[in-house]
Amino acid sequence: MALKLGIVMDPIEHIKIAKDSSFAMMLAAQRLGWEIHYMNQHHLYSDGGSTRAVTQILTLQDDPKGWFSVDSKQDIALSELDAVLMRKDPPFDIEYITTTWLLDSAERAGTLVVNKPASLRDANEKLFITCFPQCCVPMLISSDADRIRQFVSQHQDVILKPLDSMGGHSIFRVQPDNQNLSVILELMTNSGRKTIMAQRFIPEIVEGDKRILLIDGEPVPYALARIPAAGETRGNLVAGATGVGVALTERDHWICTQVSPVLREMGILFAGLDVIGDYLTEINITSPTCIRELDQQYNLDIGGQLMNTIAARLS
């Protein structure tokens, strides 16, 4: 019997299929003959203690002129699905957390949720790296502008990040003599009411911000180095970076060995490590990307690897 795979994601009609990893996963599931149940966050609800959703069964085509069609629509309990992929992009807000609570109920009913809902809540993509200080540059997590300013003074060249965003949004590179430092800190911390991250700047960003994908703790042998556009320090594709495939280095493999056991323990089947130079900078577990680019450059089937891992877990 074909497996039934649910996927919670942003509206499929707005994705760019050449770069969308969720689309790659769905294509891989379709090649295996699985039934694909697509849904958005607002399609989920709980009734009588059972998490349900209005899902659409899709047929997919790898065609930018028309990449999906809806075969049928139904209101079902998520317990009727074998697995659900939680692929909703940040922001990580209360609505996102509510969705993980609803998925907790489906998990208790026997549905495999990738990634585990409790781990999505526990492993903030910025803060998670604090579990692995041996892999990271000096960093500070604080809402105190004076404390952050001292960190900037100590390390001279610093990246400031919000904790709840993605795609390089609202990231600043600052130095002690930056005349706008006070207003940047005021805005980012909401005058001391919002916690942010400060990391020592890594000059090797010019060689790219590497995205390393791990499936059940095992790294794909190639990473996508996202090289910033001219005049940029952000290695994000949505910020204009160029993606270039590179083989993993010895240091990359070492970082993976540090992180992988914790990912497995937390039930995180699919993760994306961000590595600049020799340093881990983020661990993405909400909706890691770069499958399509690596598949194309190296003739891989990363989505297929993930589906095989899910099938093995279900069996």
XYZ file of C-alpha atoms in Angstrom:
315
model
C 0.000 0.000 0.000
C 1.295 3.464 -0.892
C 2.347 5.617 2.024
C 0.401 8.779 2.758
C 2.651 11.818 3.215
C 1.361 15.116 4.552
C 3.261 18.377 4.121
C 2.632 21.642 5.947
C 4.175 24.484 3.960
C 3.680 27.981 2.601
C 1.286 28.395 -0.353
C 2.514 26.103 -3.123
C 1.278 28.455 -5.834
C 3.918 31.019 -4.807
C 7.032 28.818 -4.602
C 9.984 28.935 -7.009
C 10.341 25.295 -7.956
C 13.951 25.640 -9.170
C 14.996 26.386 -5.586
C 12.274 24.932 -3.393
C 13.377 21.995 -1.229
C 9.823 21.135 -0.171
C 8.982 20.687 -3.855
C 11.999 18.382 -4.233
C 10.735 16.292 -1.316
C 7.261 16.016 -2.806
C 8.660 15.018 -6.203
C 10.725 12.299 -4.510
C 7.662 10.998 -2.654
C 5.640 11.000 -5.870
C 8.336 8.946 -7.637
C 7.900 6.351 -4.897
C 4.171 6.249 -5.536
C 3.244 7.954 -2.253
C 0.014 9.919 -1.817
C 0.849 13.577 -1.130
C -1.452 15.563 1.159
C -0.696 19.289 0.975
C -1.835 21.786 3.632
C -1.109 25.242 5.034
C -1.021 26.107 8.736
C -4.566 27.472 8.729
C -5.869 24.154 7.382
C -5.016 22.408 10.677
C -7.429 22.234 13.600
C -8.250 20.085 16.612
C -11.658 18.549 17.240
C -12.354 16.333 20.227
C -8.625 15.971 20.901
C -7.847 14.807 17.362
C -5.734 16.959 15.058
C -7.303 17.190 11.644
C -6.700 19.132 8.451
C -8.327 19.979 5.167
C -5.758 18.532 2.760
C -5.377 18.516 -0.995
C -3.976 15.443 -2.736
C -1.558 16.711 -5.380
C -0.010 15.567 -8.612
C 3.279 17.357 -9.326
C 5.120 18.263 -12.510
C 8.648 19.644 -12.653
C 7.467 22.410 -14.950
C 7.722 26.145 -14.112
C 4.631 26.811 -16.224
C 2.465 24.610 -14.007
C 3.946 22.511 -11.243
C 0.926 21.026 -9.477
C -2.677 20.008 -9.850
C -5.223 19.112 -7.193
C -6.710 15.648 -7.479
C -9.049 15.795 -4.492
C -9.765 17.620 -1.252
C -10.692 16.040 2.053
C -11.010 16.690 5.779
C -9.043 13.970 7.582
C -7.374 13.182 10.889
C -3.594 13.465 10.636
C -3.454 10.044 12.292
C -4.586 8.685 8.909
C -1.288 9.871 7.397
C 1.892 7.858 7.756
C 4.154 10.904 8.020
C 3.915 14.693 7.979
C 6.659 17.087 6.894
C 6.578 20.376 8.809
C 8.047 22.749 6.217
C 6.512 26.106 7.112
C 9.076 28.887 6.802
C 9.714 31.260 9.721
C 8.901 33.700 11.270
C 8.798 31.488 14.322
C 5.813 33.137 15.963
C 2.961 32.002 18.212
C 1.085 30.645 15.176
C 4.096 28.467 14.318
C 4.254 27.217 17.925
C 0.519 26.487 17.871
C 1.030 24.369 14.759
C 3.709 22.336 16.561
C 1.274 21.729 19.431
C -1.293 20.431 16.946
C 1.377 18.215 15.372
C 2.282 16.895 18.847
C -1.206 15.380 18.994
C -0.753 13.735 15.591
C 2.597 12.347 16.722
C 1.013 10.861 19.845
C -1.571 9.218 17.573
C 1.220 7.450 15.687
C 2.064 9.752 12.763
C 5.764 10.395 12.147
C 6.367 14.171 12.112
C 9.529 15.477 10.439
C 11.002 17.289 12.217
C 9.754 16.361 15.698
C 7.422 19.153 16.897
C 8.930 19.418 20.380
C 12.397 19.784 18.857
C 11.174 22.518 16.507
C 10.152 24.439 19.625
C 13.282 23.637 21.631
C 15.982 24.165 18.996
C 15.885 27.807 17.953
C 17.918 28.015 14.754
C 20.196 30.719 16.150
C 20.393 29.640 19.808
C 20.835 25.918 19.063
C 24.509 26.486 18.232
C 25.157 27.425 21.871
C 25.064 23.651 22.511
C 28.256 23.388 20.442
C 30.571 26.241 21.546
C 33.607 24.221 20.404
C 32.377 24.734 16.814
C 31.606 28.445 16.998
C 33.133 31.918 17.083
C 32.593 34.045 20.220
C 28.934 34.985 20.531
C 26.570 36.797 22.858
C 22.818 36.432 23.377
C 21.325 39.476 25.080
C 18.777 42.278 24.999
C 21.061 44.651 26.920
C 22.411 47.327 24.562
C 25.360 48.171 26.826
C 26.401 44.518 27.057
C 26.152 44.120 23.286
C 28.114 47.332 22.771
C 30.872 45.951 25.018
C 30.951 42.784 22.921
C 31.296 44.876 19.773
C 34.116 46.855 21.394
C 35.901 43.637 22.389
C 35.635 41.902 18.985
C 35.671 45.007 16.766
C 33.763 43.482 13.840
C 30.428 41.847 14.710
C 27.282 40.442 13.099
C 23.950 41.183 14.838
C 20.954 38.882 14.182
C 17.334 38.623 15.311
C 16.445 35.209 16.736
C 13.146 34.659 14.944
C 13.809 35.380 11.277
C 15.429 33.824 8.193
C 16.967 34.635 4.820
C 19.351 37.275 6.155
C 16.467 39.533 7.194
C 17.497 42.377 9.571
C 21.125 41.229 9.903
C 23.661 43.989 10.545
C 27.457 44.096 10.456
C 28.751 46.672 12.944
C 32.004 48.081 14.331
C 32.557 50.185 17.491
C 32.804 53.440 15.535
C 29.557 52.864 13.635
C 27.620 56.099 14.137
C 24.342 54.196 13.817
C 25.208 51.505 16.380
C 22.976 52.955 19.098
C 19.934 53.213 16.870
C 20.578 49.723 15.417
C 20.643 48.278 18.928
C 17.580 50.287 19.901
C 15.621 48.971 16.916
C 16.848 45.355 17.076
C 16.293 44.976 20.829
C 13.113 47.066 20.844
C 14.758 49.292 23.452
C 15.893 46.353 25.562
C 12.725 44.248 25.291
C 13.892 41.801 22.600
C 16.843 39.387 22.750
C 19.235 39.203 19.788
C 22.460 37.402 18.859
C 25.895 38.928 18.336
C 28.666 36.910 16.654
C 32.244 37.850 15.856
C 32.448 38.537 12.111
C 34.040 35.741 10.050
C 36.055 37.168 7.104
C 35.845 33.833 5.242
C 32.269 34.770 4.318
C 33.771 35.969 1.012
C 34.263 32.261 0.205
C 30.630 31.544 0.977
C 28.230 30.580 3.750
C 28.131 26.789 3.351
C 24.848 24.943 3.805
C 25.511 21.345 4.864
C 22.479 19.060 4.779
C 22.149 16.140 7.203
C 19.669 13.275 6.893
C 19.260 11.422 10.193
C 22.642 12.834 11.204
C 24.474 11.755 8.039
C 25.854 14.633 5.953
C 25.351 14.930 2.210
C 28.969 14.888 0.878
C 28.618 18.288 -0.808
C 27.578 21.674 0.549
C 26.210 24.737 -1.208
C 28.544 27.687 -0.614
C 26.383 30.798 -0.864
C 28.767 33.550 -1.938
C 27.569 37.073 -1.075
C 26.773 39.533 -3.830
C 29.129 42.487 -4.332
C 28.825 44.906 -1.427
C 27.008 42.346 0.758
C 28.075 40.400 3.835
C 24.989 38.148 3.888
C 25.401 34.709 2.343
C 21.701 34.186 1.679
C 20.301 33.255 -1.716
C 17.316 35.552 -1.199
C 19.795 38.391 -0.542
C 21.428 37.845 -3.952
C 24.128 35.320 -3.027
C 25.370 32.843 -5.652
C 25.237 29.136 -4.794
C 28.344 27.113 -5.653
C 28.681 23.444 -4.755
C 31.756 22.383 -2.753
C 32.931 19.112 -1.227
C 32.862 18.922 2.559
C 36.192 19.603 4.252
C 37.705 17.658 7.129
C 36.595 20.449 9.460
C 33.049 20.279 8.053
C 32.912 16.553 8.788
C 34.201 17.183 12.320
C 31.461 19.753 12.948
C 28.891 17.220 11.721
C 30.207 14.612 14.190
C 29.726 17.119 17.011
C 26.142 17.969 16.035
C 24.759 14.686 14.635
C 24.308 12.739 17.907
C 22.205 15.556 19.348
C 20.093 15.784 16.181
C 19.385 12.054 16.323
C 18.536 12.196 20.030
C 16.066 15.036 19.365
C 14.357 13.311 16.436
C 15.571 15.846 13.877
C 15.699 13.841 10.643
C 16.524 16.725 8.308
C 18.766 19.657 9.223
C 20.916 22.256 7.540
C 24.144 23.431 9.159
C 25.475 26.844 8.190
C 29.281 26.954 8.254
C 31.467 29.954 7.428
C 35.168 29.187 7.220
C 35.790 26.779 10.094
C 32.819 27.827 12.209
C 29.232 26.733 12.747
C 26.934 29.783 12.643
C 23.371 28.353 12.560
C 21.478 25.064 12.623
C 18.365 25.157 10.457
C 15.645 22.646 11.304
C 12.390 24.422 10.348
C 12.663 24.334 6.544
C 16.280 23.800 5.400
C 16.854 24.516 1.724
C 19.455 23.924 -1.047
C 18.293 20.453 -2.120
C 17.487 21.512 -5.673
C 20.798 23.285 -6.239
C 22.902 20.387 -4.923
C 20.840 17.812 -6.820
C 21.413 19.718 -10.040
C 25.134 20.329 -9.571
C 26.027 16.807 -8.428
C 23.251 14.632 -9.895
C 21.998 13.721 -6.424
C 18.561 12.772 -5.108
C 18.569 14.264 -1.618
C 14.779 14.253 -1.403
C 14.827 10.566 -2.293
C 17.372 9.892 0.459
C 15.095 11.602 2.963
C 12.028 9.649 1.794
C 13.960 6.380 2.085
C 14.952 7.345 5.615
C 11.322 8.111 6.470
C 10.184 4.794 4.949
C 12.804 2.932 6.982
C 11.696 4.706 10.148
C 8.064 3.804 9.465
C 8.895 0.149 8.828
